[in-house]
Tab-separated table of C-alpha atoms in Angstrom:
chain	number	residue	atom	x	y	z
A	1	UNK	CA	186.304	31.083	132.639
A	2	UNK	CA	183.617	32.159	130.604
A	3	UNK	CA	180.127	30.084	131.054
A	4	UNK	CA	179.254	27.415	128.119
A	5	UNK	CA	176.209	28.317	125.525
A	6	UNK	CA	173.335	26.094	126.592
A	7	UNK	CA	170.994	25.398	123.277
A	8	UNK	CA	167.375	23.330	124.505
A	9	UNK	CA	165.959	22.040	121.556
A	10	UNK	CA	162.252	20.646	121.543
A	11	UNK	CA	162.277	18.610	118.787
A	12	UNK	CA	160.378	14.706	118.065
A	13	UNK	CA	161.586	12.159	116.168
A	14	UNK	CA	159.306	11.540	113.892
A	15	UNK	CA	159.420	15.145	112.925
A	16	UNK	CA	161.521	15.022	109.517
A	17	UNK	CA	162.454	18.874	110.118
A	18	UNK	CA	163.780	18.034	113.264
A	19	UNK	CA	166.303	15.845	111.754
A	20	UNK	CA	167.379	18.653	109.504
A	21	UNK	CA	167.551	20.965	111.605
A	22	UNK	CA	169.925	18.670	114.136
A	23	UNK	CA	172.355	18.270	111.251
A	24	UNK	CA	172.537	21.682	110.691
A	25	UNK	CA	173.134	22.701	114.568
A	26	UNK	CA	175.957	20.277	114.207
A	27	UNK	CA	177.419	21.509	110.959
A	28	UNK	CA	177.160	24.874	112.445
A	29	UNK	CA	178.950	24.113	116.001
A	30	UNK	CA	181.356	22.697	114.281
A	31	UNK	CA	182.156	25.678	112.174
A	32	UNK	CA	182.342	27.811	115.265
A	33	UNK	CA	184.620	25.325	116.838
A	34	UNK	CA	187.569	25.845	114.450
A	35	UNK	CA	187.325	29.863	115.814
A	36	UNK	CA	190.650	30.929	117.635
A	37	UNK	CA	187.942	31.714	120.066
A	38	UNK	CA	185.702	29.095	120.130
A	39	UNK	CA	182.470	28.739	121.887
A	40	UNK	CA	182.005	25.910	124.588
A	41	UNK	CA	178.160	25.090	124.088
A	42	UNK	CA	176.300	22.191	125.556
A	43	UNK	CA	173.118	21.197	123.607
A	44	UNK	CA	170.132	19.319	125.542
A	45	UNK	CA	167.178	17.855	123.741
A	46	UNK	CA	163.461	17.979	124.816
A	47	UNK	CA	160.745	16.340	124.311
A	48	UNK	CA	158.153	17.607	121.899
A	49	UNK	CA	154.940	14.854	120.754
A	50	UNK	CA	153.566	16.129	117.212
A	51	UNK	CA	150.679	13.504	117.368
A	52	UNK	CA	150.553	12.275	120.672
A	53	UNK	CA	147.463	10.420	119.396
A	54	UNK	CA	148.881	8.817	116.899
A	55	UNK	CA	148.772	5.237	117.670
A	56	UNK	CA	151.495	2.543	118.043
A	57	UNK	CA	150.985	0.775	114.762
A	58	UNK	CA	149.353	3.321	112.069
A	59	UNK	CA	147.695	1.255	108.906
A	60	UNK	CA	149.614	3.251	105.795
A	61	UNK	CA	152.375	5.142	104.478
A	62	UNK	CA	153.830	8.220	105.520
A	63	UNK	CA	151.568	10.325	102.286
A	64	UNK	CA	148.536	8.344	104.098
A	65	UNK	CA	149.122	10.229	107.559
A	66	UNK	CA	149.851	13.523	105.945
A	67	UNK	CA	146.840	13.664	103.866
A	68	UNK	CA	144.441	12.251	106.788
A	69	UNK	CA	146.054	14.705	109.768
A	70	UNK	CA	146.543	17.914	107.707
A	71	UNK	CA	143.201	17.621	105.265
A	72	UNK	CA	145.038	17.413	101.793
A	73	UNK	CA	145.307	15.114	99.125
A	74	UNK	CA	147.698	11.956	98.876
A	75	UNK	CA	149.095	13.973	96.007
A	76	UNK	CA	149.808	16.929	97.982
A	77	UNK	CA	151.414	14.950	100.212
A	78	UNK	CA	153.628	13.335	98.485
A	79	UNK	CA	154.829	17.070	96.890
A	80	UNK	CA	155.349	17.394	100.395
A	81	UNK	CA	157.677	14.569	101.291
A	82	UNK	CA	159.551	14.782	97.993
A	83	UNK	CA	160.456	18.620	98.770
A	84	UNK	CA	161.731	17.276	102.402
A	85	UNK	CA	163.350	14.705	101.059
A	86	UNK	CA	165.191	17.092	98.816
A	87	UNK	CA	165.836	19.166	101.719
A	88	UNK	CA	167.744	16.180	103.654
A	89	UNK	CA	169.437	15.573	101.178
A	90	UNK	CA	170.995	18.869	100.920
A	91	UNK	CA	171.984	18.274	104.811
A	92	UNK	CA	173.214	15.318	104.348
A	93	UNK	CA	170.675	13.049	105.117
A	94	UNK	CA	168.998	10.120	102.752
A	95	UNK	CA	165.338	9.758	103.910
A	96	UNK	CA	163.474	7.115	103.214
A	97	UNK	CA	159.794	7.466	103.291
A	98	UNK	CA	159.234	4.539	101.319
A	99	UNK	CA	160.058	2.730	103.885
A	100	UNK	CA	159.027	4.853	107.214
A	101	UNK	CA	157.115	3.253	109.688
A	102	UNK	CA	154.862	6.104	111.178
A	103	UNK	CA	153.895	5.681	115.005
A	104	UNK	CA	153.250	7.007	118.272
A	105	UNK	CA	156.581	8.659	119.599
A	106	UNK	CA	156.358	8.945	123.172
A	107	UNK	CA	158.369	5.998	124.374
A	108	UNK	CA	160.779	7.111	122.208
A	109	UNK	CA	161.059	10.026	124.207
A	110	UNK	CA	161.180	8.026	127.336
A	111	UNK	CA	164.011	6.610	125.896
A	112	UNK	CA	165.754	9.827	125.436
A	113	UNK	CA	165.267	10.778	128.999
A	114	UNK	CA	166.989	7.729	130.452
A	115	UNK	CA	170.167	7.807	127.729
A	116	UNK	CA	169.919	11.599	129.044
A	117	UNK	CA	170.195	10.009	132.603
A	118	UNK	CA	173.137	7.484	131.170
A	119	UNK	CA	175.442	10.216	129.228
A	120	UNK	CA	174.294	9.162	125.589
A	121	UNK	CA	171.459	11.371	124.743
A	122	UNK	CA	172.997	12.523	122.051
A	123	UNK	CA	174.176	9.068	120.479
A	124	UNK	CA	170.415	8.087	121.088
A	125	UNK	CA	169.273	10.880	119.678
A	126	UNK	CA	171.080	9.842	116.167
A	127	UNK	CA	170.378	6.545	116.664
A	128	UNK	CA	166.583	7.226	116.983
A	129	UNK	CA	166.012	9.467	113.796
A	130	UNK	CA	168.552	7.578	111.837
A	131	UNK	CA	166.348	4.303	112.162
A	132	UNK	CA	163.220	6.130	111.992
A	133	UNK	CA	164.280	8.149	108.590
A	134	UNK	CA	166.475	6.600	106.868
A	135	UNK	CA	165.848	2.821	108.042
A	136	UNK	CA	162.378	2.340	108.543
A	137	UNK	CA	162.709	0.614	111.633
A	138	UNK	CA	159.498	0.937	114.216
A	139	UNK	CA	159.744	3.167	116.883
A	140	UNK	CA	157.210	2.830	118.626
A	141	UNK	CA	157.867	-1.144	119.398
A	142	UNK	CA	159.442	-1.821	122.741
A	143	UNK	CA	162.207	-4.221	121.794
A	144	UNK	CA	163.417	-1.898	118.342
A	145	UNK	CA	163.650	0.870	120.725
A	146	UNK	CA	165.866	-1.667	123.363
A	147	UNK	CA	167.891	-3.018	120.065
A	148	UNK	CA	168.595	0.767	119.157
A	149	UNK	CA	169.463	1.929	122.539
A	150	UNK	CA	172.194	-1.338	122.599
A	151	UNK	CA	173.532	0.440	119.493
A	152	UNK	CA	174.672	3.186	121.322
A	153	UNK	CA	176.160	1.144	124.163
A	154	UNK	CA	173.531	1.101	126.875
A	155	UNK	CA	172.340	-1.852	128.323
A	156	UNK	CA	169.615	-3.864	126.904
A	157	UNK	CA	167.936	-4.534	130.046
A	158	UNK	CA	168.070	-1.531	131.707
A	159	UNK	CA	166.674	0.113	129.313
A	160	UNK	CA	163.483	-2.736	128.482
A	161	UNK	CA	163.159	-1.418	132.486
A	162	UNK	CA	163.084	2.239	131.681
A	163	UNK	CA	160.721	1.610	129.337
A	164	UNK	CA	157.994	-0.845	130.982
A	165	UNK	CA	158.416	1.112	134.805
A	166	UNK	CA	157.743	3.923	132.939
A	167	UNK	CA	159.108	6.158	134.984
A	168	UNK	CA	160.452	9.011	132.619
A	169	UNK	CA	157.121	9.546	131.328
A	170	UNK	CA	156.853	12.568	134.111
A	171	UNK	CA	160.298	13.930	132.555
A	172	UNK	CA	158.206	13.574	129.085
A	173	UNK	CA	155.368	15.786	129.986
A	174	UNK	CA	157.566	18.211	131.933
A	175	UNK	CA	159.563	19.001	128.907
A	176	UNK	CA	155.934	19.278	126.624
A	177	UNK	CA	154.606	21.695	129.968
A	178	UNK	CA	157.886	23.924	129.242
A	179	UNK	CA	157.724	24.329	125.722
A	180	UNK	CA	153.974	25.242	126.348
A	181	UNK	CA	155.153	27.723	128.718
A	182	UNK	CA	157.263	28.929	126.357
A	183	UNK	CA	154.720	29.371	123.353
A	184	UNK	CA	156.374	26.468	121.412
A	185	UNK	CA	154.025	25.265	118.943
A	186	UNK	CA	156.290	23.681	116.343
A	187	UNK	CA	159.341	22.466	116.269
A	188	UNK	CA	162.318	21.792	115.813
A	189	UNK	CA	162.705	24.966	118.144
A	190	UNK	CA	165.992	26.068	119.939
A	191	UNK	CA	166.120	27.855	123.118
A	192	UNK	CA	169.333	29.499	123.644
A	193	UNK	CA	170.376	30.771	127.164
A	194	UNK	CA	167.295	30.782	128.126
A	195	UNK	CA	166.642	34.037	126.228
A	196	UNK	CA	166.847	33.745	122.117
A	197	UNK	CA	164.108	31.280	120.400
A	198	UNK	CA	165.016	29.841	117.088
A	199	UNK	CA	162.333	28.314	115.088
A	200	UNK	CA	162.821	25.712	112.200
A	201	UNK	CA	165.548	23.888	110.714
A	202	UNK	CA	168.030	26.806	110.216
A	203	UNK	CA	171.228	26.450	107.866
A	204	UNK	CA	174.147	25.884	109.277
A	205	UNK	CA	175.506	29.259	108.884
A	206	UNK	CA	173.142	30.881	111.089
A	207	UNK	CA	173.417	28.620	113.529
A	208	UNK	CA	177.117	29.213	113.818
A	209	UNK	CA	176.390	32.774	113.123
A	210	UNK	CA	174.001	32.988	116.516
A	211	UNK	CA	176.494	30.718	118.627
A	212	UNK	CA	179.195	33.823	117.701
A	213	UNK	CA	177.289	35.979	118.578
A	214	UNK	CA	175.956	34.712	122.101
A	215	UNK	CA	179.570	33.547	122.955
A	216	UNK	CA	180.772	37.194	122.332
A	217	UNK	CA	177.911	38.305	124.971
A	218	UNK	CA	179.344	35.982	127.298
A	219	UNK	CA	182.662	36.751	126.623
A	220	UNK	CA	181.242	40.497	127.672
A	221	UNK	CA	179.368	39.271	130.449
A	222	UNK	CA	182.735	37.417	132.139
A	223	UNK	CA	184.139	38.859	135.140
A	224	UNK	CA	187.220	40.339	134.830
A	225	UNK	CA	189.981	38.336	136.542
A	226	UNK	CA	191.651	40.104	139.504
C-alpha cells in the first residue's frame, strides 16, 4: 500500500492569508480525490504566532493594527484589507473586517493542540478562522474560544481545562521552534513530506497539481509486491 502525503502547514488564525490559503488546499485535495488514482494525504496544522505581542484586547480596528505594526497609513491599510477581502472572496470566503476583533492568538493555538489531541483539529481549525473572519467573535477570550470548541463537539469543560492548565503551550512553541528550524518566516507555509516548502496561499490548482505529483513519487517509491 502506498504511504499517505503528509502536508504540515504553519499557519495562525488571525492571519487572513492563512484562511485563503486553507480553502484552497481543500479545493485542491478535493480535485485530486476524484483521480482514478487518488492520493491519500493527511494534512496537520502548526502553530505559527504573527504578533505574539499583540495583546489580548487591542484598542482599534483591523486598518488601526496594520498601519501601527507595518509603518503605513490607515489609508494604505485599508487598500490592503479591501484587496484581501477581494481575494476571499474569490475562495469562497466573506471576510468581515468591519467587524474583526484583532488579538493575541496563542491560546487559540493551545486550543488547536488539544482538538489535535481529541480528533477535531481540523473542525477547530474552521471553526476558529470562521469566527475570527467572518464573525468577529474574540479569540483571544477564554470562554469564546470554549463556546467555539463546543461547536465542533468537544467538551466545554475539558477544554476551559486545556486552556487554564496550560499545558499545550510547550506543543505551541515546539511547532514555532520547527518552523524556525525550517526558515519559515511567513506563512501560511506547507511542508510536504518533509521535503517540498510551499509558501503563500496557492490556488487550488497547484495545490492539486503538487499533491499529483508527490503521490506519483510515492507511487514510484512503493515496493513492489511479491
Amino acid at each position: 500500500m502506498t504511504d499517505a502525503i503528509k502536508i504540515d502547514v504553519w499557519s495562525d488564525i488571525a492571519c487572513p492569508w492563512c484562511y485563503i490559503g486553507k480553502r484552497n488546499l481543500e479545493k485542491g485535495l478535493a480535485e485530486a480525490s476524484g483521480d482514478d488514482d487518488a492520493p491519500a494525504v493527511e494534512v496537520v496544522f502548526h502553530s505559527f504566532e504573527l504578533s505574539p505581542d499583540t495583546p489580548v484586547d487591542f484598542e482599534g480596528g483591523e486598518a488601526d493594527y496594520l498601519a501601527t505594526h507595518k509603518g503605513i497609513s490607515r489609508d494604505q491599510a485599508q487598500q490592503m484589507l479591501d484587496r484581501v477581502t477581494g481575494v476571499a472572496a474569490e475562495a469562497g470566503l466573506e471576510y468581515r473586517f468591519d467587524l474583526l476583533k484583532h488579538t493575541n492568538t496563542v491560546k487559540a493555538h493551545e486550543l488547536l493542540h488539544f482538538a489535535k489531541e481529541q480528533g477535531r483539529q481540523h473542525e477547530v481549525a474552521e471553526r476558529l478562522m470562521s469566527a475570527y473572519f467572518t464573525e468577529g467573535r474574540h479569540l483571544g477570550d477564554e470562554a469564546e474560544l470554549v463556546t467555539l470548541a463546543a461547536d465542533t463537539g468537544l467538551d466545554a469543560d475539558a477544554a476551559r481545562e486545556a486552556l487554564r492548565s496550560g499545558r499545550f503551550l510547550d506543543a505551541v512553541r515546539a511547532d514555532q521552534a520547527q518552523a524556525q528550524a525550517y526558515g519559515i518566516n511567513g506563512v501560511p507555509f506547507f511542508v510536504i513530506d518533509g521535503k517540498y516548502g510551499v509558501s503563500g496561499a496557492q490556488p487550488a490548482e497547484a495545490f492539486a497539481q503538487i499533491v499529483r505529483q508527490v503521490w506519483a513519487e510515492h507511487r514510484d517509491e512503493a515496493p513492489v509486491s511479491a
